Amino acid sequence: MNQTTKIINQAKKEGRKALLEPEAKTICLEYGIPVTKFKVASNQKEASKYADEIGYPIVLKIVSPDIIHKSDAGGVIVNLRTSDEVTSAYCKILDNVKKYKAEAKIVGVLVQEMAPNSTEVIVGAIKDPQFGQTVMFGLGGIFVEVLKDVNFRIAPLSVDDAKEMITELKAYPLLKGFRNTPPADIDALVGILCSTSRLVMDNPEIKELDLNPVLAYQKGAKIVDARIILE
Ligand code: ADP
Ligand code: MG
């Protein structure tokens, strides 16, 4: 059995609808979707060991089935530059989360590579009651929230569908490169869209998927946060 099926079955068994970030990212990896390097630590010592292995700067995040929006809970600390900073941030995160929701079940702390800043895009999928699995693409921040500049296609996507979803955005000129913004690797984004389409087509029990943000680089792209919700 593949990792994706194992993770989904385990969540169902535990009665969980929302997969944890490391679970969602493991599924992404199995489908060739590039994610930040990560490991789940169960104590401070492990966290600093994993940080050394992954390389600095590091981001720490809470892993809890009871915390969906991690930063609201003080559960995300970015830009940690040394092993000492990682050990103190580990305690700080547990403290913050305890204050936010005392009864939250803690699975561990996610230690991950910090992705360099770049243009943020969003890849999503939603299971439409009428059309089935549908994939979404847009630019991050105000482009999605204020301007609603997003494109949808019913899965499965062809490479041409994926390209159109990108090039037909009003904000596409930004991805092609504009003033201080270098051009984004469109082929890498097309690859992520096609892999996301395969992922949701293979796994019809996925109700929602949210890769947000995806950092688009001149070469490649990286998923920083991943959410998957089951039916
Ligand atoms: P939330 O559950 O609150 O959405 P995220 O994992 O999205 O938590 O983290 C919040 C924000 O922190 C992200 O939107 C991003 O700006 C930043 N961030 C998180 N992880 C990383 C990372 N690995 N590299 C760079 N920035 C990150
Ligand atoms: Mg997020």
PDB file of C-alpha atoms and ligand atoms in Angstrom:
ATOM      1  CA  MET A   1       0.000   0.000   0.000  1.00  0.00           C
ATOM      2  CA  ASN A   2       1.314   3.468  -0.775  1.00  0.00           C
ATOM      3  CA  GLN A   3       1.953   6.154   1.874  1.00  0.00           C
ATOM      4  CA  THR A   4      -1.012   8.248   0.728  1.00  0.00           C
ATOM      5  CA  THR A   5      -3.531   5.441   1.270  1.00  0.00           C
ATOM      6  CA  LYS A   6      -1.931   4.557   4.630  1.00  0.00           C
ATOM      7  CA  ILE A   7      -2.144   8.153   5.855  1.00  0.00           C
ATOM      8  CA  ILE A   8      -5.751   8.564   4.715  1.00  0.00           C
ATOM      9  CA  ASN A   9      -6.796   5.255   6.290  1.00  0.00           C
ATOM     10  CA  GLN A  10      -5.087   6.120   9.566  1.00  0.00           C
ATOM     11  CA  ALA A  11      -6.866   9.513   9.734  1.00  0.00           C
ATOM     12  CA  LYS A  12     -10.210   7.845   9.020  1.00  0.00           C
ATOM     13  CA  LYS A  13      -9.544   5.274  11.741  1.00  0.00           C
ATOM     14  CA  GLU A  14      -8.882   8.086  14.221  1.00  0.00           C
ATOM     15  CA  GLY A  15     -11.997   9.936  13.052  1.00  0.00           C
ATOM     16  CA  ARG A  16      -9.952  12.910  11.792  1.00  0.00           C
ATOM     17  CA  LYS A  17     -11.083  14.893   8.751  1.00  0.00           C
ATOM     18  CA  ALA A  18      -8.104  17.257   8.582  1.00  0.00           C
ATOM     19  CA  LEU A  19      -4.691  15.773   7.865  1.00  0.00           C
ATOM     20  CA  LEU A  20      -1.718  17.162   9.780  1.00  0.00           C
ATOM     21  CA  GLU A  21       0.799  19.257   7.835  1.00  0.00           C
ATOM     22  CA  PRO A  22       3.493  16.511   7.853  1.00  0.00           C
ATOM     23  CA  GLU A  23       0.888  14.002   6.597  1.00  0.00           C
ATOM     24  CA  ALA A  24      -0.270  16.326   3.808  1.00  0.00           C
ATOM     25  CA  LYS A  25       3.354  17.031   2.847  1.00  0.00           C
ATOM     26  CA  THR A  26       4.253  13.326   2.800  1.00  0.00           C
ATOM     27  CA  ILE A  27       1.369  12.818   0.355  1.00  0.00           C
ATOM     28  CA  CYS A  28       2.610  15.750  -1.758  1.00  0.00           C
ATOM     29  CA  LEU A  29       6.077  14.183  -1.877  1.00  0.00           C
ATOM     30  CA  GLU A  30       4.644  10.875  -3.047  1.00  0.00           C
ATOM     31  CA  TYR A  31       3.079  12.748  -5.981  1.00  0.00           C
ATOM     32  CA  GLY A  32       6.291  14.603  -6.791  1.00  0.00           C
ATOM     33  CA  ILE A  33       5.049  17.939  -5.448  1.00  0.00           C
ATOM     34  CA  PRO A  34       8.048  19.849  -3.997  1.00  0.00           C
ATOM     35  CA  VAL A  35       7.696  20.674  -0.282  1.00  0.00           C
ATOM     36  CA  THR A  36      10.068  22.172   2.279  1.00  0.00           C
ATOM     37  CA  LYS A  37      12.285  19.513   3.937  1.00  0.00           C
ATOM     38  CA  PHE A  38      10.742  18.528   7.269  1.00  0.00           C
ATOM     39  CA  LYS A  39      10.861  16.198  10.290  1.00  0.00           C
ATOM     40  CA  VAL A  40       8.601  15.871  13.336  1.00  0.00           C
ATOM     41  CA  ALA A  41      10.404  16.257  16.685  1.00  0.00           C
ATOM     42  CA  SER A  42       9.083  14.970  20.024  1.00  0.00           C
ATOM     43  CA  ASN A  43      11.495  16.911  22.247  1.00  0.00           C
ATOM     44  CA  GLN A  44      13.920  19.848  22.219  1.00  0.00           C
ATOM     45  CA  LYS A  45      16.999  17.726  21.660  1.00  0.00           C
ATOM     46  CA  GLU A  46      15.435  16.048  18.642  1.00  0.00           C
ATOM     47  CA  ALA A  47      14.348  19.427  17.282  1.00  0.00           C
ATOM     48  CA  SER A  48      17.870  20.846  17.337  1.00  0.00           C
ATOM     49  CA  LYS A  49      19.312  17.610  15.875  1.00  0.00           C
ATOM     50  CA  TYR A  50      16.830  17.749  12.981  1.00  0.00           C
ATOM     51  CA  ALA A  51      17.528  21.464  12.495  1.00  0.00           C
ATOM     52  CA  ASP A  52      21.269  20.700  12.166  1.00  0.00           C
ATOM     53  CA  GLU A  53      20.485  17.986   9.607  1.00  0.00           C
ATOM     54  CA  ILE A  54      18.100  20.149   7.552  1.00  0.00           C
ATOM     55  CA  GLY A  55      20.225  23.315   7.700  1.00  0.00           C
ATOM     56  CA  TYR A  56      19.504  26.884   8.866  1.00  0.00           C
ATOM     57  CA  PRO A  57      17.422  29.050   8.793  1.00  0.00           C
ATOM     58  CA  ILE A  58      14.688  26.845  10.261  1.00  0.00           C
ATOM     59  CA  VAL A  59      10.930  27.181  10.848  1.00  0.00           C
ATOM     60  CA  LEU A  60       9.178  25.408  13.757  1.00  0.00           C
ATOM     61  CA  LYS A  61       5.440  24.672  13.734  1.00  0.00           C
ATOM     62  CA  ILE A  62       3.013  22.988  16.077  1.00  0.00           C
ATOM     63  CA  VAL A  63       1.600  19.636  14.962  1.00  0.00           C
ATOM     64  CA  SER A  64      -1.812  19.151  16.557  1.00  0.00           C
ATOM     65  CA  PRO A  65      -5.136  17.811  15.285  1.00  0.00           C
ATOM     66  CA  ASP A  66      -6.796  20.505  17.422  1.00  0.00           C
ATOM     67  CA  ILE A  67      -4.956  23.472  15.837  1.00  0.00           C
ATOM     68  CA  ILE A  68      -5.978  24.148  12.241  1.00  0.00           C
ATOM     69  CA  HIS A  69      -4.637  27.705  11.866  1.00  0.00           C
ATOM     70  CA  LYS A  70      -1.221  27.301  13.407  1.00  0.00           C
ATOM     71  CA  SER A  71      -0.106  30.954  13.417  1.00  0.00           C
ATOM     72  CA  ASP A  72      -3.316  32.056  15.206  1.00  0.00           C
ATOM     73  CA  ALA A  73      -2.188  29.833  18.081  1.00  0.00           C
ATOM     74  CA  GLY A  74       1.377  31.213  18.129  1.00  0.00           C
ATOM     75  CA  GLY A  75       2.314  27.860  16.649  1.00  0.00           C
ATOM     76  CA  VAL A  76       4.682  29.056  13.893  1.00  0.00           C
ATOM     77  CA  ILE A  77       8.133  30.591  14.499  1.00  0.00           C
ATOM     78  CA  VAL A  78      10.243  31.429  11.444  1.00  0.00           C
ATOM     79  CA  ASN A  79      13.837  32.392  10.775  1.00  0.00           C
ATOM     80  CA  LEU A  80      15.627  30.428  13.523  1.00  0.00           C
ATOM     81  CA  ARG A  81      19.356  30.668  12.878  1.00  0.00           C
ATOM     82  CA  THR A  82      21.055  28.532  15.538  1.00  0.00           C
ATOM     83  CA  SER A  83      20.510  25.369  17.527  1.00  0.00           C
ATOM     84  CA  ASP A  84      19.940  27.512  20.666  1.00  0.00           C
ATOM     85  CA  GLU A  85      17.248  29.525  18.913  1.00  0.00           C
ATOM     86  CA  VAL A  86      15.568  26.267  17.908  1.00  0.00           C
ATOM     87  CA  THR A  87      15.529  24.885  21.463  1.00  0.00           C
ATOM     88  CA  SER A  88      14.030  28.051  22.936  1.00  0.00           C
ATOM     89  CA  ALA A  89      11.487  28.378  20.107  1.00  0.00           C
ATOM     90  CA  TYR A  90      10.436  24.777  20.784  1.00  0.00           C
ATOM     91  CA  CYS A  91       9.392  25.726  24.353  1.00  0.00           C
ATOM     92  CA  LYS A  92       7.836  28.997  23.209  1.00  0.00           C
ATOM     93  CA  ILE A  93       5.576  27.185  20.726  1.00  0.00           C
ATOM     94  CA  LEU A  94       4.369  24.660  23.301  1.00  0.00           C
ATOM     95  CA  ASP A  95       3.754  27.538  25.741  1.00  0.00           C
ATOM     96  CA  ASN A  96       1.821  29.589  23.179  1.00  0.00           C
ATOM     97  CA  VAL A  97      -0.337  26.645  22.178  1.00  0.00           C
ATOM     98  CA  LYS A  98      -1.068  25.686  25.787  1.00  0.00           C
ATOM     99  CA  LYS A  99      -2.262  29.263  26.439  1.00  0.00           C
ATOM    100  CA  TYR A 100      -4.346  29.261  23.240  1.00  0.00           C
ATOM    101  CA  LYS A 101      -6.017  25.904  23.817  1.00  0.00           C
ATOM    102  CA  ALA A 102      -5.087  24.078  26.996  1.00  0.00           C
ATOM    103  CA  GLU A 103      -6.656  20.774  25.946  1.00  0.00           C
ATOM    104  CA  ALA A 104      -5.031  20.624  22.475  1.00  0.00           C
ATOM    105  CA  LYS A 105      -3.446  17.247  21.759  1.00  0.00           C
ATOM    106  CA  ILE A 106       0.205  17.749  20.767  1.00  0.00           C
ATOM    107  CA  VAL A 107       1.671  15.298  18.236  1.00  0.00           C
ATOM    108  CA  GLY A 108       5.035  17.056  18.084  1.00  0.00           C
ATOM    109  CA  VAL A 109       6.833  20.028  16.575  1.00  0.00           C
ATOM    110  CA  LEU A 110       7.528  20.208  12.875  1.00  0.00           C
ATOM    111  CA  VAL A 111      11.098  21.248  12.078  1.00  0.00           C
ATOM    112  CA  GLN A 112      11.405  22.531   8.553  1.00  0.00           C
ATOM    113  CA  GLU A 113      13.587  24.251   6.027  1.00  0.00           C
ATOM    114  CA  MET A 114      12.819  27.971   5.676  1.00  0.00           C
ATOM    115  CA  ALA A 115      12.001  28.731   2.048  1.00  0.00           C
ATOM    116  CA  PRO A 116      13.452  32.028   0.727  1.00  0.00           C
ATOM    117  CA  ASN A 117      10.932  34.789  -0.039  1.00  0.00           C
ATOM    118  CA  SER A 118       9.506  34.945  -3.549  1.00  0.00           C
ATOM    119  CA  THR A 119       6.255  35.381  -5.454  1.00  0.00           C
ATOM    120  CA  GLU A 120       3.483  33.512  -3.627  1.00  0.00           C
ATOM    121  CA  VAL A 121       0.956  31.431  -5.530  1.00  0.00           C
ATOM    122  CA  ILE A 122      -1.872  29.188  -4.352  1.00  0.00           C
ATOM    123  CA  VAL A 123      -2.869  25.762  -5.624  1.00  0.00           C
ATOM    124  CA  GLY A 124      -6.152  24.341  -4.409  1.00  0.00           C
ATOM    125  CA  ALA A 125      -8.601  21.562  -5.103  1.00  0.00           C
ATOM    126  CA  ILE A 126     -12.208  21.149  -4.146  1.00  0.00           C
ATOM    127  CA  LYS A 127     -14.637  18.305  -4.734  1.00  0.00           C
ATOM    128  CA  ASP A 128     -17.602  19.967  -6.394  1.00  0.00           C
ATOM    129  CA  PRO A 129     -20.872  18.078  -5.801  1.00  0.00           C
ATOM    130  CA  GLN A 130     -21.725  18.417  -9.495  1.00  0.00           C
ATOM    131  CA  PHE A 131     -18.383  18.421 -11.350  1.00  0.00           C
ATOM    132  CA  GLY A 132     -16.221  16.351  -9.008  1.00  0.00           C
ATOM    133  CA  GLN A 133     -12.559  17.124  -8.318  1.00  0.00           C
ATOM    134  CA  THR A 134     -11.740  20.659  -9.447  1.00  0.00           C
ATOM    135  CA  VAL A 135      -8.303  22.310  -9.321  1.00  0.00           C
ATOM    136  CA  MET A 136      -7.697  26.024  -8.589  1.00  0.00           C
ATOM    137  CA  PHE A 137      -4.730  28.310  -9.242  1.00  0.00           C
ATOM    138  CA  GLY A 138      -4.053  31.924  -8.322  1.00  0.00           C
ATOM    139  CA  LEU A 139      -1.497  34.356  -6.947  1.00  0.00           C
ATOM    140  CA  GLY A 140      -1.318  34.721  -3.163  1.00  0.00           C
ATOM    141  CA  GLY A 141      -2.471  37.527  -0.882  1.00  0.00           C
ATOM    142  CA  ILE A 142      -4.640  40.311  -2.292  1.00  0.00           C
ATOM    143  CA  PHE A 143      -4.893  38.624  -5.700  1.00  0.00           C
ATOM    144  CA  VAL A 144      -7.016  35.830  -4.250  1.00  0.00           C
ATOM    145  CA  GLU A 145      -8.611  37.582  -1.289  1.00  0.00           C
ATOM    146  CA  VAL A 146      -9.495  40.960  -2.818  1.00  0.00           C
ATOM    147  CA  LEU A 147      -9.363  40.582  -6.592  1.00  0.00           C
ATOM    148  CA  LYS A 148     -10.607  36.952  -6.786  1.00  0.00           C
ATOM    149  CA  ASP A 149      -8.166  36.491  -9.665  1.00  0.00           C
ATOM    150  CA  VAL A 150      -8.228  32.679  -9.722  1.00  0.00           C
ATOM    151  CA  ASN A 151      -8.872  30.012 -12.338  1.00  0.00           C
ATOM    152  CA  PHE A 152     -10.584  26.653 -11.954  1.00  0.00           C
ATOM    153  CA  ARG A 153     -10.498  23.541 -14.147  1.00  0.00           C
ATOM    154  CA  ILE A 154     -12.281  20.236 -13.683  1.00  0.00           C
ATOM    155  CA  ALA A 155      -9.779  17.396 -13.091  1.00  0.00           C
ATOM    156  CA  PRO A 156      -8.110  15.505 -14.670  1.00  0.00           C
ATOM    157  CA  LEU A 157      -6.018  18.352 -16.075  1.00  0.00           C
ATOM    158  CA  SER A 158      -4.014  18.149 -19.276  1.00  0.00           C
ATOM    159  CA  VAL A 159      -0.730  20.039 -19.493  1.00  0.00           C
ATOM    160  CA  ASP A 160      -2.521  22.572 -21.715  1.00  0.00           C
ATOM    161  CA  ASP A 161      -5.294  23.031 -19.124  1.00  0.00           C
ATOM    162  CA  ALA A 162      -2.670  23.714 -16.463  1.00  0.00           C
ATOM    163  CA  LYS A 163      -0.837  26.209 -18.691  1.00  0.00           C
ATOM    164  CA  GLU A 164      -4.090  28.059 -19.445  1.00  0.00           C
ATOM    165  CA  MET A 165      -4.976  28.265 -15.741  1.00  0.00           C
ATOM    166  CA  ILE A 166      -1.733  30.171 -15.275  1.00  0.00           C
ATOM    167  CA  THR A 167      -1.538  32.298 -18.427  1.00  0.00           C
ATOM    168  CA  GLU A 168      -5.214  33.358 -18.293  1.00  0.00           C
ATOM    169  CA  LEU A 169      -4.825  35.024 -14.876  1.00  0.00           C
ATOM    170  CA  LYS A 170      -5.052  38.816 -14.895  1.00  0.00           C
ATOM    171  CA  ALA A 171      -1.912  38.803 -12.759  1.00  0.00           C
ATOM    172  CA  TYR A 172       0.006  36.580 -15.220  1.00  0.00           C
ATOM    173  CA  PRO A 173       2.339  39.447 -16.265  1.00  0.00           C
ATOM    174  CA  LEU A 174       3.676  39.374 -12.687  1.00  0.00           C
ATOM    175  CA  LEU A 175       4.657  35.729 -13.123  1.00  0.00           C
ATOM    176  CA  LYS A 176       6.374  36.512 -16.404  1.00  0.00           C
ATOM    177  CA  GLY A 177       8.608  38.971 -14.557  1.00  0.00           C
ATOM    178  CA  PHE A 178       7.924  42.610 -13.828  1.00  0.00           C
ATOM    179  CA  ARG A 179      10.298  45.365 -12.632  1.00  0.00           C
ATOM    180  CA  ASN A 180      11.943  43.896  -9.501  1.00  0.00           C
ATOM    181  CA  THR A 181      10.131  40.570  -9.739  1.00  0.00           C
ATOM    182  CA  PRO A 182      12.079  37.936 -11.697  1.00  0.00           C
ATOM    183  CA  PRO A 183      10.133  35.527 -13.958  1.00  0.00           C
ATOM    184  CA  ALA A 184       8.682  32.454 -12.228  1.00  0.00           C
ATOM    185  CA  ASP A 185       9.348  28.886 -13.399  1.00  0.00           C
ATOM    186  CA  ILE A 186       6.022  28.304 -15.197  1.00  0.00           C
ATOM    187  CA  ASP A 187       6.877  24.683 -16.049  1.00  0.00           C
ATOM    188  CA  ALA A 188       7.386  23.929 -12.354  1.00  0.00           C
ATOM    189  CA  LEU A 189       3.924  25.390 -11.598  1.00  0.00           C
ATOM    190  CA  VAL A 190       2.370  23.394 -14.452  1.00  0.00           C
ATOM    191  CA  GLY A 191       3.975  20.277 -12.941  1.00  0.00           C
ATOM    192  CA  ILE A 192       2.490  21.022  -9.514  1.00  0.00           C
ATOM    193  CA  LEU A 193      -0.990  21.559 -11.015  1.00  0.00           C
ATOM    194  CA  CYS A 194      -0.855  18.281 -12.969  1.00  0.00           C
ATOM    195  CA  SER A 195       0.421  16.342  -9.937  1.00  0.00           C
ATOM    196  CA  THR A 196      -2.305  17.867  -7.751  1.00  0.00           C
ATOM    197  CA  SER A 197      -4.868  16.765 -10.336  1.00  0.00           C
ATOM    198  CA  ARG A 198      -3.509  13.175 -10.202  1.00  0.00           C
ATOM    199  CA  LEU A 199      -3.470  13.268  -6.398  1.00  0.00           C
ATOM    200  CA  VAL A 200      -7.164  14.219  -6.079  1.00  0.00           C
ATOM    201  CA  MET A 201      -8.279  11.930  -8.919  1.00  0.00           C
ATOM    202  CA  ASP A 202      -6.521   8.933  -7.291  1.00  0.00           C
ATOM    203  CA  ASN A 203      -8.003   9.780  -3.897  1.00  0.00           C
ATOM    204  CA  PRO A 204     -11.695  10.625  -4.239  1.00  0.00           C
ATOM    205  CA  GLU A 205     -12.068  10.837  -0.443  1.00  0.00           C
ATOM    206  CA  ILE A 206     -10.188  14.158  -0.536  1.00  0.00           C
ATOM    207  CA  LYS A 207     -12.746  16.945  -0.196  1.00  0.00           C
ATOM    208  CA  GLU A 208     -10.389  19.911  -0.114  1.00  0.00           C
ATOM    209  CA  LEU A 209      -6.715  20.516  -0.712  1.00  0.00           C
ATOM    210  CA  ASP A 210      -4.885  23.749  -0.115  1.00  0.00           C
ATOM    211  CA  LEU A 211      -1.221  24.382  -0.965  1.00  0.00           C
ATOM    212  CA  ASN A 212      -0.831  27.897   0.378  1.00  0.00           C
ATOM    213  CA  PRO A 213       1.558  29.505  -0.003  1.00  0.00           C
ATOM    214  CA  VAL A 214       3.568  27.974  -2.817  1.00  0.00           C
ATOM    215  CA  LEU A 215       6.739  30.008  -3.370  1.00  0.00           C
ATOM    216  CA  ALA A 216       7.499  30.352  -7.086  1.00  0.00           C
ATOM    217  CA  TYR A 217      11.180  30.748  -7.966  1.00  0.00           C
ATOM    218  CA  GLN A 218      13.087  31.415 -11.173  1.00  0.00           C
ATOM    219  CA  LYS A 219      13.975  27.765 -10.970  1.00  0.00           C
ATOM    220  CA  GLY A 220      11.471  25.470  -9.265  1.00  0.00           C
ATOM    221  CA  ALA A 221       8.862  26.144  -6.593  1.00  0.00           C
ATOM    222  CA  LYS A 222       8.255  25.066  -3.013  1.00  0.00           C
ATOM    223  CA  ILE A 223       5.143  24.319  -0.958  1.00  0.00           C
ATOM    224  CA  VAL A 224       5.384  25.956   2.476  1.00  0.00           C
ATOM    225  CA  ASP A 225       2.030  24.899   3.977  1.00  0.00           C
ATOM    226  CA  ALA A 226      -0.306  22.081   2.914  1.00  0.00           C
ATOM    227  CA  ARG A 227      -3.820  21.265   4.118  1.00  0.00           C
ATOM    228  CA  ILE A 228      -5.917  18.275   3.076  1.00  0.00           C
ATOM    229  CA  ILE A 229      -9.483  17.750   4.292  1.00  0.00           C
ATOM    230  CA  LEU A 230     -11.253  14.410   3.887  1.00  0.00           C
ATOM    231  CA  GLU A 231     -14.978  13.854   3.299  1.00  0.00           C
TER     232      GLU A 231
HETATM  233  P1  ADP B   1      -0.953  28.488   9.197  1.00  0.00           P
HETATM  234  O1  ADP B   1      -1.493  27.202   9.742  1.00  0.00           O
HETATM  235  O2  ADP B   1      -1.123  29.607  10.166  1.00  0.00           O
HETATM  236  O3  ADP B   1      -1.492  28.789   7.825  1.00  0.00           O
HETATM  237  P2  ADP B   1       1.667  28.277   7.898  1.00  0.00           P
HETATM  238  O4  ADP B   1       2.366  26.970   7.876  1.00  0.00           O
HETATM  239  O5  ADP B   1       1.032  28.717   6.627  1.00  0.00           O
HETATM  240  O6  ADP B   1       0.632  28.267   9.114  1.00  0.00           O
HETATM  241  O7  ADP B   1       2.693  29.394   8.379  1.00  0.00           O
HETATM  242  C1  ADP B   1       2.318  30.761   8.449  1.00  0.00           C
HETATM  243  C2  ADP B   1       3.200  31.610   7.555  1.00  0.00           C
HETATM  244  O8  ADP B   1       4.564  31.486   7.945  1.00  0.00           O
HETATM  245  C3  ADP B   1       3.188  31.185   6.072  1.00  0.00           C
HETATM  246  O9  ADP B   1       2.111  31.742   5.378  1.00  0.00           O
HETATM  247  C4  ADP B   1       4.529  31.715   5.593  1.00  0.00           C
HETATM  248  O10 ADP B   1       4.468  33.096   5.333  1.00  0.00           O
HETATM  249  C5  ADP B   1       5.425  31.496   6.811  1.00  0.00           C
HETATM  250  N1  ADP B   1       6.103  30.180   6.702  1.00  0.00           N
HETATM  251  C6  ADP B   1       5.674  29.006   7.209  1.00  0.00           C
HETATM  252  N2  ADP B   1       6.515  27.998   6.913  1.00  0.00           N
HETATM  253  C7  ADP B   1       7.521  28.536   6.199  1.00  0.00           C
HETATM  254  C8  ADP B   1       8.712  28.006   5.584  1.00  0.00           C
HETATM  255  N3  ADP B   1       9.036  26.708   5.682  1.00  0.00           N
HETATM  256  N4  ADP B   1       9.499  28.867   4.899  1.00  0.00           N
HETATM  257  C9  ADP B   1       9.188  30.190   4.814  1.00  0.00           C
HETATM  258  N5  ADP B   1       8.087  30.741   5.366  1.00  0.00           N
HETATM  259  C10 ADP B   1       7.255  29.934   6.061  1.00  0.00           C
HETATM  260 MG    MG B   2      -0.892  28.584   5.871  1.00  0.00          MG
END
